[in-house]
CSV table of C-alpha atoms in Angstrom, one decimal:
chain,number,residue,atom,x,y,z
A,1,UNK,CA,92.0,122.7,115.2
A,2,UNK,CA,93.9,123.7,111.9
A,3,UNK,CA,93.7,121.8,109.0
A,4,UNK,CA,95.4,121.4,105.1
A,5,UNK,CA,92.6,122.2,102.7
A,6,UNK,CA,92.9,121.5,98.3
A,7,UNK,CA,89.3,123.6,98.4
A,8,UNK,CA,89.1,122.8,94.3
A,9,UNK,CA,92.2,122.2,91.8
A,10,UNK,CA,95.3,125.0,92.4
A,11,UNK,CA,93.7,126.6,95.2
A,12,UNK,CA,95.2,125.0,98.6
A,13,UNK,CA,94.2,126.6,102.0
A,14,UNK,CA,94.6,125.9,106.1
A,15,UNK,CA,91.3,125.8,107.4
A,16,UNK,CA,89.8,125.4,110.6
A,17,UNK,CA,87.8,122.4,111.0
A,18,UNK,CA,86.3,120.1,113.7
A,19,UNK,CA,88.6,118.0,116.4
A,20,UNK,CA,87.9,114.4,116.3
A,21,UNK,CA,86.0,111.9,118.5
A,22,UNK,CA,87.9,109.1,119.5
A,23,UNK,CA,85.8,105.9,119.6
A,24,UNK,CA,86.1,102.7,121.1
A,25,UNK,CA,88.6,101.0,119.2
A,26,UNK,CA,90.7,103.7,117.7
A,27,UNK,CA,93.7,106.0,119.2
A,28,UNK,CA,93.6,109.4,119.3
A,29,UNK,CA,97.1,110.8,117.2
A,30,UNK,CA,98.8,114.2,116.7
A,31,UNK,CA,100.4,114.2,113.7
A,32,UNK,CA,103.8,115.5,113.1
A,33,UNK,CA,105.2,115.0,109.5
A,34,UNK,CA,103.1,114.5,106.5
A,35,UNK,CA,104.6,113.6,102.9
A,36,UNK,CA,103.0,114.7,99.9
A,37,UNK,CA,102.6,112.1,97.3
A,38,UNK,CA,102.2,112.5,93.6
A,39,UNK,CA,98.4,111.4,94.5
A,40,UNK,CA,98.1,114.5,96.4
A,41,UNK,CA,99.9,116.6,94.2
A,42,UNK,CA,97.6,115.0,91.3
A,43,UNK,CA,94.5,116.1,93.5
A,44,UNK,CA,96.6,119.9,93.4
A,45,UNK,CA,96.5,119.7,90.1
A,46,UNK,CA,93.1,117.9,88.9
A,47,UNK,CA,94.5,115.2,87.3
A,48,UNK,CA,94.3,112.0,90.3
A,49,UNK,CA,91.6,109.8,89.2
A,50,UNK,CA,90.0,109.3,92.9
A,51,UNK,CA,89.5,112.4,94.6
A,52,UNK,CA,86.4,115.0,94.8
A,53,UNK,CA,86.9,118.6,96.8
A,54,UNK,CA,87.2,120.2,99.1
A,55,UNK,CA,89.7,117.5,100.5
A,56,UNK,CA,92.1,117.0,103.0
A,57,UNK,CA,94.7,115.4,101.7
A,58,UNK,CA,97.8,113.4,103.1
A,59,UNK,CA,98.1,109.6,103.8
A,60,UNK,CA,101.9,109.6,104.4
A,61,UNK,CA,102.7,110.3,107.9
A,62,UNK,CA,104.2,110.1,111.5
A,63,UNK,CA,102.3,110.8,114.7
A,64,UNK,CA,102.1,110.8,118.6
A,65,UNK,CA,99.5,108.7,120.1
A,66,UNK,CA,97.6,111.1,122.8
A,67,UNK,CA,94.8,109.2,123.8
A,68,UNK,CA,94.8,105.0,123.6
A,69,UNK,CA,92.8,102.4,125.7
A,70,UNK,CA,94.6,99.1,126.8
A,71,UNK,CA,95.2,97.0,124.0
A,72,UNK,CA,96.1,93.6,122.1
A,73,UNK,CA,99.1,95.6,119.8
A,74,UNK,CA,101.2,96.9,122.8
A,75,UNK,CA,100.2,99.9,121.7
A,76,UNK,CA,100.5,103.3,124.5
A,77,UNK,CA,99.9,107.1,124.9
A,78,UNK,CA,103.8,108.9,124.0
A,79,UNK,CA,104.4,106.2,121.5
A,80,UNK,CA,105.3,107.3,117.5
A,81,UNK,CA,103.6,105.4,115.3
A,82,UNK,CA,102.9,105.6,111.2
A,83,UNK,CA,99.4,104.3,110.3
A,84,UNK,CA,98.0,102.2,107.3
A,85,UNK,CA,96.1,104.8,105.8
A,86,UNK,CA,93.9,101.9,102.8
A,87,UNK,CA,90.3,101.2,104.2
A,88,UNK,CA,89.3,98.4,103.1
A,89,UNK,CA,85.2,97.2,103.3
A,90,UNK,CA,86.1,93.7,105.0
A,91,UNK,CA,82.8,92.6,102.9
A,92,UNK,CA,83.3,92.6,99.2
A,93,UNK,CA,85.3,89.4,97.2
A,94,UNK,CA,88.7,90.9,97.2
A,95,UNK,CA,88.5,91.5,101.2
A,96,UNK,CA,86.7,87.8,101.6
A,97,UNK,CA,90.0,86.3,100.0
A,98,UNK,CA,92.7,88.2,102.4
A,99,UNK,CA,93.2,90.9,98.9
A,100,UNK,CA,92.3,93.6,101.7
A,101,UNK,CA,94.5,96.2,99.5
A,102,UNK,CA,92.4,96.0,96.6
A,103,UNK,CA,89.6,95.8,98.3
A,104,UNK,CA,86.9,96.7,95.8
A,105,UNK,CA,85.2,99.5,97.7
A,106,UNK,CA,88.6,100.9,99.1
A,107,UNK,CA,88.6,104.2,100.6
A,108,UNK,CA,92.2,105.6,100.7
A,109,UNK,CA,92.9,108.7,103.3
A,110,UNK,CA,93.2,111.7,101.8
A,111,UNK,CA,91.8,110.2,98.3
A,112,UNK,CA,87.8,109.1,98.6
A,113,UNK,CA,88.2,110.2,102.7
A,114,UNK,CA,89.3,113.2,104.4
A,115,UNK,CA,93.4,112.7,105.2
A,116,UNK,CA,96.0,113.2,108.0
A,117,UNK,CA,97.2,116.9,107.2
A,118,UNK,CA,95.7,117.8,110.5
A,119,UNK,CA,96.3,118.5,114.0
A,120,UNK,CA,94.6,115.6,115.8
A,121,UNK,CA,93.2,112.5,113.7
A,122,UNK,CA,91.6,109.1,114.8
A,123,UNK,CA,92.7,105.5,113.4
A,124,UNK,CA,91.7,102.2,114.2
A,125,UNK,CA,94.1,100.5,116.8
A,126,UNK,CA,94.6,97.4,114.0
A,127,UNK,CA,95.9,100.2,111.8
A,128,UNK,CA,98.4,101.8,113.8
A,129,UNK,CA,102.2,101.0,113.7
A,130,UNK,CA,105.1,101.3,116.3
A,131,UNK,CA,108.0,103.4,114.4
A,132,UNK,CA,110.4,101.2,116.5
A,133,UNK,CA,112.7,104.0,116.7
A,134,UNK,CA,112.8,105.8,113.5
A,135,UNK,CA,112.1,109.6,113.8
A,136,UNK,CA,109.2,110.9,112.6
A,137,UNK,CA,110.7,112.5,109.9
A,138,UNK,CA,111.4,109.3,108.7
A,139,UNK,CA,108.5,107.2,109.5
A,140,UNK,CA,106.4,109.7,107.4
A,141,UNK,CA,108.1,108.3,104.1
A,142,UNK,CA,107.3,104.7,104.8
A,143,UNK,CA,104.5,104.7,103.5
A,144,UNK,CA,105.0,105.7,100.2
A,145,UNK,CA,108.3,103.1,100.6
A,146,UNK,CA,105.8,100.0,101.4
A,147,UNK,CA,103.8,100.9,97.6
A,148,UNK,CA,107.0,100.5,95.5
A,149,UNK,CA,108.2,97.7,97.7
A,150,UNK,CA,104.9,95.9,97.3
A,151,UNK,CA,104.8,96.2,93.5
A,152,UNK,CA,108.4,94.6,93.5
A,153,UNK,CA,107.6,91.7,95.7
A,154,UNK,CA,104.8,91.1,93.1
A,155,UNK,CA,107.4,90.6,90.3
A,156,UNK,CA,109.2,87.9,92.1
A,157,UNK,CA,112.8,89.7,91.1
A,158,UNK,CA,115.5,87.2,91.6
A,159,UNK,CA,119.1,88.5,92.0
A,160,UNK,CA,120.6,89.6,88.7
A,161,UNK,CA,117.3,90.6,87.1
A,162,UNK,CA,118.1,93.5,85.4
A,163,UNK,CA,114.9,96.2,86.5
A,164,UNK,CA,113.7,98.8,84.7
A,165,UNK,CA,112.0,101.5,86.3
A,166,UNK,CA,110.3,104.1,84.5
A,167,UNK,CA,109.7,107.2,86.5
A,168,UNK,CA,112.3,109.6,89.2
A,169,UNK,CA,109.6,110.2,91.3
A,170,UNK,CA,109.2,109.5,95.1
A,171,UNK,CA,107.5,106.2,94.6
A,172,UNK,CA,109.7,105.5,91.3
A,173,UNK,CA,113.4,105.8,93.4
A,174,UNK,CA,111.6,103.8,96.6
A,175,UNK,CA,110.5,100.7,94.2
A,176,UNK,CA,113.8,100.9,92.8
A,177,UNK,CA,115.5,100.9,96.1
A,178,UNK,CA,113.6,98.2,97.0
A,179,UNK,CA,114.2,96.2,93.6
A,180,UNK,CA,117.9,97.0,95.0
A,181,UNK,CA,118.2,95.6,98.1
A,182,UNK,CA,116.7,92.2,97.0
A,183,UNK,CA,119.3,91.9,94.6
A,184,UNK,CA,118.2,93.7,90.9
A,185,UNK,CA,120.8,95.5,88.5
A,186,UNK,CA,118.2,98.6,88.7
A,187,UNK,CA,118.4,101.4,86.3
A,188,UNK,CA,116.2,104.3,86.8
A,189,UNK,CA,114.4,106.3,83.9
A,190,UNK,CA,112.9,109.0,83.2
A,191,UNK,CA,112.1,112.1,80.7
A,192,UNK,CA,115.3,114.3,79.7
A,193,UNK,CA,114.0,117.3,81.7
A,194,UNK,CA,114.5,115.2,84.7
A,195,UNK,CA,117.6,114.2,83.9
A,196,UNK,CA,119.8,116.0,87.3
A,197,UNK,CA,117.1,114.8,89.6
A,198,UNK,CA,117.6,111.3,87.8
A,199,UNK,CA,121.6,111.3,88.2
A,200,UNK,CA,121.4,112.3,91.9
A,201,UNK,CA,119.2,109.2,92.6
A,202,UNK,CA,121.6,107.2,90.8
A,203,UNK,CA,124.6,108.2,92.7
A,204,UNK,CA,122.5,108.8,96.2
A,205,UNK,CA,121.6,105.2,96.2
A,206,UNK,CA,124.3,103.6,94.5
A,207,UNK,CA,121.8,102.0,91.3
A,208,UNK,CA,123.7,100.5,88.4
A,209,UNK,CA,122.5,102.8,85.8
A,210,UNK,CA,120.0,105.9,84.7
A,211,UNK,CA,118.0,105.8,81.0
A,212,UNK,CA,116.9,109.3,79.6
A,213,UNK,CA,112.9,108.5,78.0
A,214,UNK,CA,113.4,110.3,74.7
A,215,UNK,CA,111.2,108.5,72.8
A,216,UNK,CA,111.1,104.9,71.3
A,217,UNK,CA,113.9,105.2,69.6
A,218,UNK,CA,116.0,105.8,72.7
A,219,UNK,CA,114.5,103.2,74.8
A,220,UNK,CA,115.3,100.5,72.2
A,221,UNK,CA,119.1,102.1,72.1
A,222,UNK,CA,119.6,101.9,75.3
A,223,UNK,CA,117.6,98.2,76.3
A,224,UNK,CA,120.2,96.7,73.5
A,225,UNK,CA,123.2,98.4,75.4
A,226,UNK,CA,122.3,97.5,78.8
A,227,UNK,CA,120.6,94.0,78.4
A,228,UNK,CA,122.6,92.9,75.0
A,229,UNK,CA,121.3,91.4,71.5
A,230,UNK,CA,120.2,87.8,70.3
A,231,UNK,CA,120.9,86.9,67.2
A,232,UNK,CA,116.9,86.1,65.6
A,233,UNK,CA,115.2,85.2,62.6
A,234,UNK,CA,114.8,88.6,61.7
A,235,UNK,CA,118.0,90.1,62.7
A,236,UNK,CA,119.7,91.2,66.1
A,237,UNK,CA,117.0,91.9,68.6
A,238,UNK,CA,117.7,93.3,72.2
A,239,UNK,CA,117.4,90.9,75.1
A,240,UNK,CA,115.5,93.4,77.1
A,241,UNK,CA,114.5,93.6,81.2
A,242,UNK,CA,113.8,90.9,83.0
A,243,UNK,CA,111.6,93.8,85.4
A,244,UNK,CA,109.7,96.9,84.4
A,245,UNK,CA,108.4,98.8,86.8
A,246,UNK,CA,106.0,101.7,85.8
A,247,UNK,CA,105.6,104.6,88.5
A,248,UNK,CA,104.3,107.2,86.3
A,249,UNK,CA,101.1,106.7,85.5
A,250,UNK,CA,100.5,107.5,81.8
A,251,UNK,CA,99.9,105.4,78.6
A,252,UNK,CA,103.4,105.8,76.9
A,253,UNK,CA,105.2,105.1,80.4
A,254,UNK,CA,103.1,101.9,80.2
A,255,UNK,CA,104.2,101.4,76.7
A,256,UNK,CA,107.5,101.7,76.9
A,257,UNK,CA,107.6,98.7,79.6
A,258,UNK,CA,106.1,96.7,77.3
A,259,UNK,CA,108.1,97.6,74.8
A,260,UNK,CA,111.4,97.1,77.0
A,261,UNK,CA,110.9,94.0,78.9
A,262,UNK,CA,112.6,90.6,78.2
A,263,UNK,CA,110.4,87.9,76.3
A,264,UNK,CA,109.3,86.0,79.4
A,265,UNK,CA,109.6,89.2,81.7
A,266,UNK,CA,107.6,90.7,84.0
A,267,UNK,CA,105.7,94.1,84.2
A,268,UNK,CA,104.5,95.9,87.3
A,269,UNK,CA,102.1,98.6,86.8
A,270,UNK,CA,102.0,101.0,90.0
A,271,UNK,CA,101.2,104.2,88.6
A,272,UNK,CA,97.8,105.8,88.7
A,273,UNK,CA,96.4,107.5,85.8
A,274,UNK,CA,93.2,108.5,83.9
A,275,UNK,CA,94.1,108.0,80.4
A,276,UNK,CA,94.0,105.2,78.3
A,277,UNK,CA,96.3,103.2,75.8
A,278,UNK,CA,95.7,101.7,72.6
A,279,UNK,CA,98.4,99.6,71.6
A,280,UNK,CA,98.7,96.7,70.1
A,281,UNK,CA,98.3,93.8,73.5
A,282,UNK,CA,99.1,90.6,71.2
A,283,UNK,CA,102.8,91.6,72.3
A,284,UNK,CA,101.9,90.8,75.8
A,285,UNK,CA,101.1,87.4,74.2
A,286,UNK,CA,103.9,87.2,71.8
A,287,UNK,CA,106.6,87.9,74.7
A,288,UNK,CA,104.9,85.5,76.8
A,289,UNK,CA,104.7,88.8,79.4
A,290,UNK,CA,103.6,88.7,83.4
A,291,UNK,CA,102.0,92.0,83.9
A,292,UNK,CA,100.8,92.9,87.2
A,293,UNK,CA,98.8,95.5,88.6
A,294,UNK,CA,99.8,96.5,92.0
A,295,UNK,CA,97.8,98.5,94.4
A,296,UNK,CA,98.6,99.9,98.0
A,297,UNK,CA,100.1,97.8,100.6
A,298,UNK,CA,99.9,95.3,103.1
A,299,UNK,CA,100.4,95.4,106.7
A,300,UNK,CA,103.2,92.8,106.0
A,301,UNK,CA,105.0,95.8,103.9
A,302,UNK,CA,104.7,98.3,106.5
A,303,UNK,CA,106.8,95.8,109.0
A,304,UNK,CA,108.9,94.8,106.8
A,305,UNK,CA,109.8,98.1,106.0
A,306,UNK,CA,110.0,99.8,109.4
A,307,UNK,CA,112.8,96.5,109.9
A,308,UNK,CA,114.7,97.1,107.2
A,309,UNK,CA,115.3,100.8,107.4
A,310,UNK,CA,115.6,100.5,111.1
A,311,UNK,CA,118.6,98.4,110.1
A,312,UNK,CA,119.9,100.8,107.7
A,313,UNK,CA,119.4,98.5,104.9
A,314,UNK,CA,117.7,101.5,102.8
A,315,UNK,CA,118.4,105.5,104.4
A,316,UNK,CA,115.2,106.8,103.9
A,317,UNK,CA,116.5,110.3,104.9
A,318,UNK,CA,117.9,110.5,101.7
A,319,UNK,CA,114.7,110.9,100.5
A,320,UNK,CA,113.8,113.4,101.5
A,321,UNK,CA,114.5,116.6,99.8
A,322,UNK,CA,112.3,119.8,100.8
A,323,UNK,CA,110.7,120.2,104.4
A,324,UNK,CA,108.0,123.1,105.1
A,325,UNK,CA,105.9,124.6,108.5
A,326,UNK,CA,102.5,123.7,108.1
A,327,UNK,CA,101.8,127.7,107.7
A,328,UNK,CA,103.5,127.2,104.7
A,329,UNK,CA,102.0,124.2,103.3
A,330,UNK,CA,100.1,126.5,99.9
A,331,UNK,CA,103.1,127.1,99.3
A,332,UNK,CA,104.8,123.6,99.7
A,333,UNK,CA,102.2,122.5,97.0
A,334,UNK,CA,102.7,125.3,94.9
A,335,UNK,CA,106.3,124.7,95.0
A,336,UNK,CA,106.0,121.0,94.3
A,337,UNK,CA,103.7,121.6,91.3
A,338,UNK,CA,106.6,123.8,89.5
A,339,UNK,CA,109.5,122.1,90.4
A,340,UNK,CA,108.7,118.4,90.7
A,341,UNK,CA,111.4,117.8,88.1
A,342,UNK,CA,113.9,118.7,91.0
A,343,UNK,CA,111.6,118.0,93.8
A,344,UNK,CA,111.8,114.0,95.6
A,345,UNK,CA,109.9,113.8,98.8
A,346,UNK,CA,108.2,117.0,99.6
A,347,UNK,CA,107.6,117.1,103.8
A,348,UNK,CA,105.6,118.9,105.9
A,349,UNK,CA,106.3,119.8,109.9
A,350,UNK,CA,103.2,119.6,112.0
A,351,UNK,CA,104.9,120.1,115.2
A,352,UNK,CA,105.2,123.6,115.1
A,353,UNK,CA,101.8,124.8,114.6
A,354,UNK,CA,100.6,128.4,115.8
């Protein structure tokens, strides 16, 4: 069977490669859409921190269960299912304590294991997920939908919080979507080059504002117009977010959401990166911050999620901005490299396959 290939940084190819074995306890799936994350597109370019070549990449997805034993999940062959795609040990602490997403030996699909941009792959039946009804155009993006919405249940946003989230991205717009239908003022930021990709978000999904990341200066501006000032010992200081979110993954992102929330506030780090940041951390002290890391998802997230956009709380469709044949996926990631400034949720269509 055919295969998606990143053979080394740059250099993306569709292979031929072995069809699976189904054992006892797993389903047999074809796959029919596949997102591409910034994860994978960090594996494109050589810059994700947990990936080695070649690899097959892809852990957002919808498929077709082919081949399925009887089974406690009411689970069957024909149904279209999304998959949690976080493989956790089930022996180290985290997994011990019910922490199965940060498990502490975690092998993530299409990360530190082969992934789903394939033909045919096999999943454990506890893994797999009835789509109950969305299409599978629209199933493939939950998955990147449940790791912004599990960073935002982490923050514990009350209605009215006014949320920051740094970063346009795919996983940036789905936190703050998220944020948004629990009840936050969310404002969505990101660098001035993305700055149309930004607004569209803004008036897709109906959030209360957009900040343009031009620096420190500009972030402080724009914190005292949209939160307000107090009045302190050493002059007028802004209020700041009661929630920032950070989806980018680098040390100034990181920064600035220190920098921008409220004294009591909250920061969620859900960006991946391999840099680091010196900076001075008695401010998390001195603002009496919450940070939080926040790493994959839960099954929890995935049901939750299927329910809500099933209920057209969130349109996930919307999401979605470029779809390619899986001929054409070198050139999807090619694409996607140049133009994520204008790029959201880059798809792929397995279910046309030569």
């Amino acid at each position: 069977m055919k295969a998606i290939v990143i053979e080394k940084p740059g250099q993306v190819a569709i292979r031929e490669v072995p069809f699976p074995e189904r054992k006892k306890g797993e389903a047999l799936l074809r796959v029919l859409y596949g997102g591409i994350c910034g994860s994978d597109l960090g594996s494109y370019r050589g810059t994700f921190a947990y990936v080695d070549y070649p690899r097959i990449p892809g852990h957002e997805f919808s498929a077709e269960i082919v081949e399925i034993d009887e089974n406690e999940y009411g689970l069957r062959k024909g149904m279209i299912v999304t998959c949690n795609p976080y493989f956790n040990c089930g022996r180290c602490y985290s997994c011990e304590h019910g922490l199965v997403n940060a498990c502490m030996d975690n092998k993530t699909m299409g990360c530190q294991m082969n992934g789903a941009f394939q033909e045919y792959i096999t999943m454990p039946l506890e893994r797999i997920y009835d789509g109950q009804g969305l299409s599978p155009r629209v199933l493939a993006a939950v998955e990147p939908f449940c790791i912004g919405y599990h960073g935002v249940l982490r923050s514990g946003i009350r209605k009215g919080d006014k949320v920051l989230v740094v970063g346009g991205g795919t996983i940036g717009v789905l936190a703050a979507n998220a944020a948004k239908a629990i009840g936050g003022e969310v404002y969505l930021c990101d660098i001035p080059q993305a700055e149309e990709k930004v607004r569209r978000s803004v008036e897709t999904f109906g959030f209360a504002g957009s900040v343009l990341n031009a620096g420190p200066e500009a972030m402080k501006e724009a914190a005292e117009r949209i939160t307000g000032l107090s009045e302190t010992g050493s002059g007028r200081t802004a209020n700041g977010f009661d929630v920032c979110i950070e989806a980018v993954g680098l040390p100034a992102t990181f920064q600035t959401c220190i920098d921008c929330a409220a004294y009591g506030g909250k920061v969620v780090l859900i960006g991946v990166g391999k840099k680091n940041l010196d900076f001075n951390f008695t401010l998390i002290q001195k603002k009496e911050l919450n940070v939080f890391g926040s790493r994959n998802a839960l099954k929890t997230d995935f049901q939750e999620l299927i329910g809500l956009v099933r209920d057209g709380r969130v349109d996930l469709e919307k999401i979605i901005t470029n779809t390619y044949d899986f001929q054409d996926a070198p050139q999807a990631f090619a694409d996607f490299d140049k133009n994520s400034g204008n790029m959201l949720k880059v798809e792929i269509d397995f279910t046309k396959i030569a």
